[in-house]
Amino acid sequence: MPLYGNIPVSGAKNAALKLMCAALLSDRSIYFENAPNALRDIQSQTDLMQFLGCAIKREGSLMAINASNVENTVAPYDLVRKMRTSILVLGPLLARFGHAKVSLPGGCAIGTRPVDLHIKGLEEMGATITLEEGYINAQAPAEGLQGAKILFPKVSVGATENLMMAATLAKGETVLANAAREPEIIDLGECLIKMGAKISGLGTETIRIEGVSSPLGKAHHEILPDRIEAGTYIIAAGMTGGTVRLENARIEHLSAALGHLSQAGIEVEQDGRDIIVHRDPSRRIKGCDIMTEPYPGFPTDLQAQFMSMLTIAQGAGLVTETIFENRFMHVPELCRMGADITVQGNSAIVRGVEKLKGAEVMATDLRASVALVLAGLVAEGDTIVNRIYHLERGYENIVGKLSNAGAQIERIGGE
Ligand code: EPZ
């Protein structure tokens, strides 16, 4: 059934989680607007930050964090294993308190996801790091972390953020070369600047940070809109056909996807603060190829959704995943719904079929689960998606948002 209506886009999860970590660098209150407070990942991060001693208030989409009473610098396995991003408390804790012990996050469904770049960068800033009983035990020199020139052998969002935060309180200048350029990193950097940090080069491959004295100060920051949530709903409307207005979303953050969306037959345009998506329901989506790359390339976090769309396209599409080694977990589930997909190494050939058929399927990670929801929107008959806690890690009120636009979707069973 075509979608028609308005869908509000929430604040970006992958910015909010790091912004929360940044609050550890300050002894004053940091206020966030547009926080995606209903997400499970935000709850997990809140639990960890409170465990460390932060006072956190969340109301509607407002969040306030005060880390003036933090005394604990140990992030235990039980809290870290729920969410890999917890590793991002390492840099701020070490920079402000001189020591930190954070559980190694371990692998996850989409790949092994090592944290060697985070550790190596902190060592280059003078930290002594040992790995003991599954924990990263980090100690800064007596005179504090030292600015350093760090060249990443590989582009990493998390390592860029961890080291950028640590460098704000280091002695002297830190240069991060081959840094990641995601909008969420720019958002984090802009908030750090409001807190008193000295940072330049955000959004480029070279970020320079001039250390200031500890701790950082207060700030009021509006979190940028979630480009992956927006991209997901663009693809949803593209698959069903119809016209949807995405409230508070920025098309420029999706530039790599726009060409592919237009090739597929989906019209997307910015209208003030909103994005309007249109696809003529009487015409079929067309197949096209995508390859994931670090920003500004096509985002790996939209790969599963795009593949879901290609399953019903006219013609075939080649999907190549270059960021994570095991991010095709949605393939067997989509095939259970009648999709025709062949995986070969890190590529998948998707041959479009005329109709998917509803089935009972299992979510394996956040983006894989939403890809199954999208497939369910266009499949004949009912689709039941199990293990939706993955979905609730990263999509606020997805059932309400989609059903307001006319989708037949409900949450059944479970907590
Ligand atoms: C962030 O993960 C996002 N998570 C991911 O979104 C996203 O898929 C990913 O960036 C890439 O865009 C958050 O922001 C919370 P990376 P991150 O470090 O920082 C390798 C979602 O669905 N690597 O850029 O962990 C790594 O294994 C999530 O919302 C190392 O080898 O990703 C991967 O192959 C999933 N050593 C590549 O780099 C390291 O020390 C890029 O990872 C670090 C990373």
Short mmCIF file of C-alpha atoms and ligand atoms in Angstrom, two decimals:
data_model
loop_
_atom_site.label_atom_id
_atom_site.label_comp_id
_atom_site.label_asym_id
_atom_site.label_seq_id
_atom_site.Cartn_x
_atom_site.Cartn_y
_atom_site.Cartn_z
CA MET A 1 0.00 0.00 0.00
CA PRO A 2 1.50 3.41 -0.95
CA LEU A 3 2.60 5.67 1.90
CA TYR A 4 1.21 9.20 2.16
CA GLY A 5 1.83 11.59 5.05
CA ASN A 6 4.42 13.13 7.32
CA ILE A 7 7.14 11.27 9.18
CA PRO A 8 9.20 13.18 11.76
CA VAL A 9 12.91 12.29 11.74
CA SER A 10 14.58 11.94 15.14
CA GLY A 11 17.97 13.18 16.28
CA ALA A 12 20.87 11.06 15.05
CA LYS A 13 21.57 8.04 17.25
CA ASN A 14 25.18 7.84 16.09
CA ALA A 15 25.76 11.46 17.06
CA ALA A 16 23.82 11.33 20.34
CA LEU A 17 25.77 8.36 21.70
CA LYS A 18 29.12 10.12 21.19
CA LEU A 19 27.83 13.47 22.42
CA MET A 20 26.89 11.74 25.66
CA CYS A 21 30.49 10.52 25.98
CA ALA A 22 31.75 14.05 25.31
CA ALA A 23 29.92 15.24 28.44
CA LEU A 24 32.52 13.27 30.44
CA LEU A 25 35.09 15.90 29.45
CA SER A 26 33.26 18.60 31.40
CA ASP A 27 32.30 19.32 35.01
CA ARG A 28 29.39 21.52 33.91
CA SER A 29 25.97 20.58 32.55
CA ILE A 30 25.65 19.83 28.85
CA TYR A 31 22.16 20.25 27.39
CA PHE A 32 21.04 18.45 24.27
CA GLU A 33 17.96 19.14 22.15
CA ASN A 34 16.57 16.71 19.59
CA ALA A 35 17.89 13.72 21.54
CA PRO A 36 16.45 10.35 20.42
CA ASN A 37 15.64 9.49 24.02
CA ALA A 38 13.30 6.59 23.28
CA LEU A 39 16.05 4.43 21.73
CA ARG A 40 17.36 1.37 23.54
CA ASP A 41 20.94 2.35 22.69
CA ILE A 42 20.43 5.70 24.40
CA GLN A 43 19.11 3.84 27.45
CA SER A 44 22.17 1.54 27.43
CA GLN A 45 24.51 4.52 27.19
CA THR A 46 22.56 6.26 29.97
CA ASP A 47 22.99 3.18 32.18
CA LEU A 48 26.74 3.19 31.57
CA MET A 49 27.14 6.92 32.15
CA GLN A 50 25.12 6.76 35.36
CA PHE A 51 27.25 3.84 36.51
CA LEU A 52 30.29 6.08 36.03
CA GLY A 53 28.63 8.72 38.22
CA CYS A 54 26.98 11.10 35.71
CA ALA A 55 23.67 12.77 36.53
CA ILE A 56 21.39 12.45 33.50
CA LYS A 57 17.92 13.88 32.91
CA ARG A 58 15.88 12.93 29.87
CA GLU A 59 12.51 14.41 29.06
CA GLY A 60 10.83 14.30 25.65
CA SER A 61 13.71 15.03 23.29
CA LEU A 62 15.75 16.99 25.84
CA MET A 63 18.71 15.55 27.66
CA ALA A 64 20.99 17.05 30.29
CA ILE A 65 24.20 15.43 31.50
CA ASN A 66 26.41 16.53 34.35
CA ALA A 67 29.66 14.65 34.88
CA SER A 68 30.97 16.75 37.79
CA ASN A 69 30.67 13.88 40.26
CA VAL A 70 32.25 11.14 38.18
CA GLU A 71 34.67 9.10 40.28
CA ASN A 72 34.40 5.70 38.71
CA THR A 73 36.47 5.21 35.57
CA VAL A 74 35.72 1.53 35.01
CA ALA A 75 33.22 0.51 32.31
CA PRO A 76 32.30 -3.11 33.06
CA TYR A 77 31.63 -5.90 30.58
CA ASP A 78 27.98 -6.19 31.48
CA LEU A 79 27.26 -2.63 30.35
CA VAL A 80 29.73 -2.51 27.44
CA ARG A 81 28.70 -5.78 25.76
CA LYS A 82 25.19 -4.43 25.11
CA MET A 83 26.58 -1.75 22.88
CA ARG A 84 29.97 -1.45 21.26
CA THR A 85 29.90 2.35 21.29
CA SER A 86 30.63 2.22 25.02
CA ILE A 87 34.30 2.06 23.97
CA LEU A 88 33.90 5.78 23.25
CA VAL A 89 34.06 6.57 26.98
CA LEU A 90 37.72 5.49 26.93
CA GLY A 91 39.22 8.64 25.38
CA PRO A 92 37.23 11.16 27.46
CA LEU A 93 37.77 9.30 30.78
CA LEU A 94 41.48 8.92 30.14
CA ALA A 95 41.91 12.55 29.10
CA ARG A 96 40.04 14.00 32.07
CA PHE A 97 40.97 11.58 34.88
CA GLY A 98 44.29 10.13 33.70
CA HIS A 99 43.13 6.54 33.85
CA ALA A 100 40.30 4.36 32.55
CA LYS A 101 39.44 0.70 32.36
CA VAL A 102 36.94 -0.29 29.70
CA SER A 103 35.82 -3.78 28.79
CA LEU A 104 36.76 -4.89 25.28
CA PRO A 105 33.48 -4.84 23.37
CA GLY A 106 34.03 -8.11 21.47
CA GLY A 107 32.62 -8.98 18.05
CA CYS A 108 29.09 -8.48 16.84
CA ALA A 109 26.79 -9.82 14.16
CA ILE A 110 28.17 -7.60 11.40
CA GLY A 111 31.84 -8.49 11.90
CA THR A 112 34.76 -8.74 14.32
CA ARG A 113 35.04 -4.96 14.64
CA PRO A 114 38.41 -4.54 16.36
CA VAL A 115 39.32 -1.42 18.39
CA ASP A 116 43.07 -1.47 17.64
CA LEU A 117 43.00 1.99 16.05
CA HIS A 118 41.51 3.53 19.21
CA ILE A 119 44.19 1.88 21.37
CA LYS A 120 47.10 2.68 19.08
CA GLY A 121 46.10 6.34 18.84
CA LEU A 122 45.90 6.74 22.61
CA GLU A 123 49.32 5.08 22.93
CA GLU A 124 50.69 7.61 20.46
CA MET A 125 49.37 10.27 22.84
CA GLY A 126 51.51 8.77 25.57
CA ALA A 127 49.05 6.42 27.29
CA THR A 128 50.23 3.08 28.62
CA ILE A 129 47.70 0.47 27.65
CA THR A 130 47.52 -3.15 28.73
CA LEU A 131 44.88 -5.72 27.92
CA GLU A 132 43.95 -7.70 31.02
CA GLU A 133 41.16 -10.19 31.48
CA GLY A 134 39.13 -8.73 28.65
CA TYR A 135 39.65 -5.13 29.75
CA ILE A 136 41.55 -2.23 28.19
CA ASN A 137 43.50 -0.75 31.06
CA ALA A 138 44.75 2.72 30.15
CA GLN A 139 46.97 5.10 32.10
CA ALA A 140 47.98 8.59 30.97
CA PRO A 141 51.45 10.00 31.78
CA ALA A 142 51.63 12.03 35.04
CA GLU A 143 51.62 15.27 33.04
CA GLY A 144 48.56 14.14 31.03
CA LEU A 145 48.02 12.97 27.45
CA GLN A 146 50.33 14.56 24.88
CA GLY A 147 49.30 15.92 21.51
CA ALA A 148 50.44 13.68 18.65
CA LYS A 149 50.33 13.29 14.89
CA ILE A 150 48.14 10.26 14.25
CA LEU A 151 47.73 8.78 10.80
CA PHE A 152 44.88 6.27 10.58
CA PRO A 153 45.77 3.38 8.26
CA LYS A 154 42.03 2.92 7.73
CA VAL A 155 39.14 5.37 8.06
CA SER A 156 37.29 4.75 11.32
CA VAL A 157 34.34 6.74 12.65
CA GLY A 158 34.74 5.56 16.25
CA ALA A 159 38.52 5.94 16.43
CA THR A 160 38.35 9.46 14.95
CA GLU A 161 35.76 10.41 17.58
CA ASN A 162 37.52 8.77 20.54
CA LEU A 163 40.84 10.42 19.75
CA MET A 164 39.29 13.79 18.90
CA MET A 165 37.64 13.81 22.33
CA ALA A 166 40.82 12.70 24.12
CA ALA A 167 42.89 15.32 22.27
CA THR A 168 40.71 18.21 23.49
CA LEU A 169 42.41 17.97 26.91
CA ALA A 170 45.89 16.82 25.77
CA LYS A 171 49.00 19.02 25.98
CA GLY A 172 49.72 20.66 22.63
CA GLU A 173 48.39 19.94 19.18
CA THR A 174 46.98 16.65 17.88
CA VAL A 175 46.59 16.06 14.16
CA LEU A 176 44.28 13.28 13.02
CA ALA A 177 45.13 12.36 9.43
CA ASN A 178 42.90 10.18 7.24
CA ALA A 179 40.13 11.03 9.70
CA ALA A 180 36.51 10.07 9.12
CA ARG A 181 34.26 12.85 7.77
CA GLU A 182 30.75 11.79 8.81
CA PRO A 183 28.24 14.55 9.66
CA GLU A 184 27.95 13.02 13.14
CA ILE A 185 31.67 13.70 13.69
CA ILE A 186 31.20 17.33 12.64
CA ASP A 187 28.26 17.54 15.06
CA LEU A 188 30.38 16.12 17.88
CA GLY A 189 33.23 18.51 17.06
CA GLU A 190 30.88 21.49 17.00
CA CYS A 191 29.54 20.59 20.44
CA LEU A 192 33.08 20.14 21.78
CA ILE A 193 33.94 23.62 20.43
CA LYS A 194 30.92 25.04 22.31
CA MET A 195 32.30 23.32 25.41
CA GLY A 196 35.59 25.17 24.95
CA ALA A 197 37.65 22.79 22.81
CA LYS A 198 39.85 24.09 19.97
CA ILE A 199 39.21 22.07 16.84
CA SER A 200 39.64 22.81 13.14
CA GLY A 201 39.30 20.81 9.94
CA LEU A 202 36.01 19.10 10.85
CA GLY A 203 34.52 17.39 7.82
CA THR A 204 37.94 17.11 6.13
CA GLU A 205 40.50 14.30 6.20
CA THR A 206 42.71 16.24 8.62
CA ILE A 207 41.37 17.33 11.98
CA ARG A 208 43.54 19.51 14.23
CA ILE A 209 42.89 19.79 17.94
CA GLU A 210 44.77 22.18 20.21
CA GLY A 211 44.52 20.90 23.78
CA VAL A 212 43.00 23.19 26.41
CA SER A 213 43.07 22.90 30.19
CA SER A 214 40.83 20.34 31.84
CA PRO A 215 37.86 20.16 32.28
CA LEU A 216 35.78 21.57 29.40
CA GLY A 217 32.83 23.85 30.14
CA LYS A 218 29.07 23.93 29.58
CA ALA A 219 27.17 23.79 26.30
CA HIS A 220 23.75 23.74 24.74
CA HIS A 221 23.57 21.71 21.56
CA GLU A 222 20.91 20.63 19.09
CA ILE A 223 21.65 17.15 17.75
CA LEU A 224 21.57 16.87 13.95
CA PRO A 225 18.78 14.81 12.30
CA ASP A 226 19.38 11.11 11.76
CA ARG A 227 20.40 10.72 8.10
CA ILE A 228 20.12 6.93 8.26
CA GLU A 229 16.60 7.06 9.68
CA ALA A 230 15.69 9.57 6.96
CA GLY A 231 17.30 7.36 4.29
CA THR A 232 15.37 4.37 5.61
CA TYR A 233 12.02 6.16 5.25
CA ILE A 234 13.00 7.45 1.80
CA ILE A 235 13.56 3.85 0.76
CA ALA A 236 10.29 2.80 2.44
CA ALA A 237 8.32 5.34 0.40
CA GLY A 238 10.34 4.38 -2.67
CA MET A 239 9.34 0.75 -2.24
CA THR A 240 5.65 1.33 -1.56
CA GLY A 241 5.26 4.33 -3.85
CA GLY A 242 3.41 7.44 -2.67
CA THR A 243 4.48 10.80 -1.26
CA VAL A 244 6.01 11.33 2.15
CA ARG A 245 7.31 14.45 3.86
CA LEU A 246 10.20 13.72 6.21
CA GLU A 247 10.17 16.43 8.84
CA ASN A 248 13.54 17.84 9.88
CA ALA A 249 15.92 15.98 7.60
CA ARG A 250 18.87 17.10 5.51
CA ILE A 251 19.26 15.92 1.96
CA GLU A 252 22.92 17.01 1.78
CA HIS A 253 23.84 14.27 4.25
CA LEU A 254 22.51 11.66 1.82
CA SER A 255 24.20 12.95 -1.31
CA ALA A 256 25.87 9.62 -2.19
CA ALA A 257 22.52 7.84 -2.14
CA LEU A 258 20.63 10.46 -4.17
CA GLY A 259 21.96 9.43 -7.59
CA HIS A 260 21.07 5.79 -6.91
CA LEU A 261 17.62 6.70 -5.62
CA SER A 262 16.92 8.75 -8.72
CA GLN A 263 18.23 5.92 -10.95
CA ALA A 264 15.77 3.65 -9.15
CA GLY A 265 12.95 6.09 -9.95
CA ILE A 266 12.52 7.84 -6.59
CA GLU A 267 12.25 11.63 -6.51
CA VAL A 268 13.76 13.28 -3.44
CA GLU A 269 13.91 17.02 -2.76
CA GLN A 270 14.61 19.37 0.13
CA ASP A 271 11.73 21.67 1.12
CA GLY A 272 12.84 24.01 3.89
CA ARG A 273 13.76 21.80 6.85
CA ASP A 274 11.97 18.79 5.34
CA ILE A 275 12.63 16.24 2.63
CA ILE A 276 9.84 15.28 0.23
CA VAL A 277 9.95 11.79 -1.30
CA HIS A 278 7.80 10.77 -4.22
CA ARG A 279 7.48 7.62 -6.29
CA ASP A 280 4.71 6.97 -8.77
CA PRO A 281 3.00 3.82 -7.40
CA SER A 282 2.09 2.67 -10.91
CA ARG A 283 5.75 2.31 -11.93
CA ARG A 284 8.27 -0.25 -10.73
CA ILE A 285 11.56 0.52 -9.02
CA LYS A 286 14.55 0.02 -11.34
CA GLY A 287 17.62 -2.03 -10.42
CA CYS A 288 20.97 -0.28 -9.88
CA ASP A 289 24.35 -0.99 -8.28
CA ILE A 290 25.70 0.33 -5.00
CA MET A 291 29.00 0.04 -3.16
CA THR A 292 29.39 1.10 0.47
CA GLU A 293 32.24 3.46 1.34
CA PRO A 294 33.25 5.79 4.18
CA TYR A 295 31.40 9.14 4.12
CA PRO A 296 30.76 10.88 1.73
CA GLY A 297 30.34 7.51 -0.05
CA PHE A 298 27.25 5.33 0.10
CA PRO A 299 26.62 4.48 3.79
CA THR A 300 26.94 0.89 4.97
CA ASP A 301 24.09 1.68 7.37
CA LEU A 302 21.71 1.95 4.38
CA GLN A 303 22.98 -1.10 2.51
CA ALA A 304 20.46 -3.59 3.91
CA GLN A 305 17.51 -1.26 3.27
CA PHE A 306 18.66 -0.57 -0.29
CA MET A 307 19.05 -4.28 -0.92
CA SER A 308 15.54 -4.82 0.36
CA MET A 309 14.36 -2.32 -2.23
CA LEU A 310 16.30 -4.01 -5.05
CA THR A 311 14.52 -7.29 -4.34
CA ILE A 312 11.38 -5.88 -6.01
CA ALA A 313 13.12 -3.90 -8.74
CA GLN A 314 12.80 -4.34 -12.45
CA GLY A 315 16.17 -5.80 -13.43
CA ALA A 316 19.15 -6.62 -11.25
CA GLY A 317 21.45 -4.71 -8.91
CA LEU A 318 24.90 -5.44 -7.51
CA VAL A 319 25.45 -4.58 -3.85
CA THR A 320 29.07 -4.45 -2.67
CA GLU A 321 29.86 -4.06 1.04
CA THR A 322 33.36 -2.76 1.73
CA ILE A 323 33.11 -1.61 5.37
CA PHE A 324 32.06 -4.70 7.36
CA GLU A 325 32.91 -8.28 6.46
CA ASN A 326 29.65 -9.88 7.50
CA ARG A 327 26.90 -7.44 6.75
CA PHE A 328 24.67 -9.66 4.61
CA MET A 329 22.77 -11.33 7.45
CA HIS A 330 19.50 -10.03 6.00
CA VAL A 331 20.03 -11.98 2.77
CA PRO A 332 18.76 -15.41 3.90
CA GLU A 333 15.77 -13.75 5.58
CA LEU A 334 14.89 -11.73 2.46
CA CYS A 335 15.20 -14.95 0.44
CA ARG A 336 12.68 -16.58 2.76
CA MET A 337 10.30 -13.88 1.55
CA GLY A 338 10.92 -14.82 -2.08
CA ALA A 339 13.88 -12.56 -2.93
CA ASP A 340 16.40 -13.77 -5.49
CA ILE A 341 19.85 -12.91 -4.12
CA THR A 342 23.23 -14.56 -4.71
CA VAL A 343 26.13 -13.63 -2.43
CA GLN A 344 29.67 -13.91 -3.67
CA GLY A 345 32.33 -12.69 -1.26
CA ASN A 346 31.50 -9.12 -0.33
CA SER A 347 29.04 -8.66 -3.20
CA ALA A 348 25.45 -9.70 -3.67
CA ILE A 349 23.57 -9.89 -6.95
CA VAL A 350 19.93 -9.03 -6.40
CA ARG A 351 17.58 -10.04 -9.22
CA GLY A 352 14.30 -8.23 -8.78
CA VAL A 353 11.12 -10.28 -8.42
CA GLU A 354 7.62 -9.00 -9.05
CA LYS A 355 6.33 -9.67 -5.53
CA LEU A 356 7.75 -10.68 -2.17
CA LYS A 357 5.68 -13.01 0.00
CA GLY A 358 5.10 -12.42 3.70
CA ALA A 359 6.90 -14.83 6.05
CA GLU A 360 8.10 -15.15 9.62
CA VAL A 361 11.64 -13.77 9.69
CA MET A 362 14.34 -13.01 12.22
CA ALA A 363 16.17 -9.74 12.78
CA THR A 364 19.92 -10.12 13.30
CA ASP A 365 21.12 -6.54 13.68
CA LEU A 366 19.68 -3.06 13.59
CA ARG A 367 19.78 -2.29 9.87
CA ALA A 368 19.05 -5.89 8.84
CA SER A 369 15.89 -5.79 10.94
CA VAL A 370 14.60 -2.59 9.40
CA ALA A 371 15.31 -4.04 5.94
CA LEU A 372 12.90 -6.85 6.81
CA VAL A 373 10.27 -4.35 7.96
CA LEU A 374 10.58 -2.56 4.62
CA ALA A 375 10.23 -5.86 2.77
CA GLY A 376 7.16 -6.62 4.87
CA LEU A 377 5.54 -3.33 3.76
CA VAL A 378 5.45 -4.49 0.14
CA ALA A 379 5.13 -8.27 0.58
CA GLU A 380 1.90 -10.11 -0.14
CA GLY A 381 0.31 -11.26 3.12
CA ASP A 382 1.65 -10.88 6.66
CA THR A 383 5.29 -10.63 7.64
CA ILE A 384 6.28 -11.28 11.24
CA VAL A 385 9.66 -9.88 12.27
CA ASN A 386 11.11 -11.54 15.38
CA ARG A 387 13.76 -10.12 17.72
CA ILE A 388 12.71 -6.52 17.19
CA TYR A 389 14.81 -5.34 20.11
CA HIS A 390 17.47 -4.79 17.43
CA LEU A 391 15.07 -2.43 15.68
CA GLU A 392 14.33 -0.53 18.85
CA ARG A 393 18.01 0.16 19.39
CA GLY A 394 17.96 2.63 16.51
CA TYR A 395 14.43 3.53 15.35
CA GLU A 396 12.20 5.65 17.59
CA ASN A 397 8.53 4.76 17.32
CA ILE A 398 8.90 3.13 13.92
CA VAL A 399 5.47 1.51 14.16
CA GLY A 400 3.75 4.83 14.93
CA LYS A 401 5.72 6.73 12.29
CA LEU A 402 4.99 4.26 9.50
CA SER A 403 1.36 3.66 10.42
CA ASN A 404 0.69 7.42 10.47
CA ALA A 405 1.77 7.39 6.83
CA GLY A 406 -0.66 4.57 6.06
CA ALA A 407 1.40 1.42 6.56
CA GLN A 408 -0.26 -1.61 8.06
CA ILE A 409 2.16 -2.42 10.83
CA GLU A 410 1.75 -3.29 14.48
CA ARG A 411 3.92 -4.35 17.35
CA ILE A 412 2.84 -7.68 18.75
CA GLY A 413 3.93 -9.57 21.85
CA GLY A 414 7.07 -9.11 23.93
CA GLU A 415 7.98 -6.31 26.27
C1 EPZ B 1 30.15 3.52 13.25
O1 EPZ B 1 30.68 2.32 13.79
C2 EPZ B 1 28.64 3.41 13.38
N1 EPZ B 1 28.28 3.25 14.77
C3 EPZ B 1 28.12 2.24 12.57
O2 EPZ B 1 26.70 2.24 12.64
C4 EPZ B 1 28.55 2.40 11.12
O3 EPZ B 1 28.15 1.28 10.39
C5 EPZ B 1 30.07 2.58 11.03
O4 EPZ B 1 30.49 3.67 11.88
C6 EPZ B 1 30.57 2.86 9.63
O5 EPZ B 1 29.92 3.97 9.11
C7 EPZ B 1 28.16 4.30 15.55
O6 EPZ B 1 28.41 5.42 15.16
C8 EPZ B 1 27.70 4.05 16.92
P1 EPZ B 1 34.27 2.24 12.13
P2 EPZ B 1 32.23 2.20 14.12
O7 EPZ B 1 35.24 2.33 13.25
O8 EPZ B 1 32.73 3.53 14.60
C9 EPZ B 1 37.36 -1.27 11.17
C10 EPZ B 1 24.56 1.35 12.98
O9 EPZ B 1 23.89 0.49 12.35
N2 EPZ B 1 38.07 -0.87 12.39
O10 EPZ B 1 34.18 3.36 11.17
O11 EPZ B 1 32.42 1.03 15.00
C11 EPZ B 1 35.99 -1.87 11.44
O12 EPZ B 1 36.06 -3.23 11.79
C12 EPZ B 1 26.02 1.15 13.27
O13 EPZ B 1 24.04 2.38 13.43
C13 EPZ B 1 39.29 -1.45 12.68
O14 EPZ B 1 39.81 -2.31 11.94
O15 EPZ B 1 32.82 1.88 12.69
C14 EPZ B 1 35.27 -1.61 10.14
O16 EPZ B 1 35.60 -2.59 9.22
C15 EPZ B 1 26.51 -0.22 12.95
N3 EPZ B 1 39.94 -1.08 13.83
C16 EPZ B 1 35.86 -0.28 9.68
O17 EPZ B 1 37.08 -0.13 10.41
C17 EPZ B 1 39.43 -0.16 14.69
O18 EPZ B 1 40.06 0.14 15.72
C18 EPZ B 1 34.99 0.93 9.95
O19 EPZ B 1 34.58 0.91 11.32
C19 EPZ B 1 38.19 0.43 14.37
C20 EPZ B 1 37.53 0.06 13.22
#
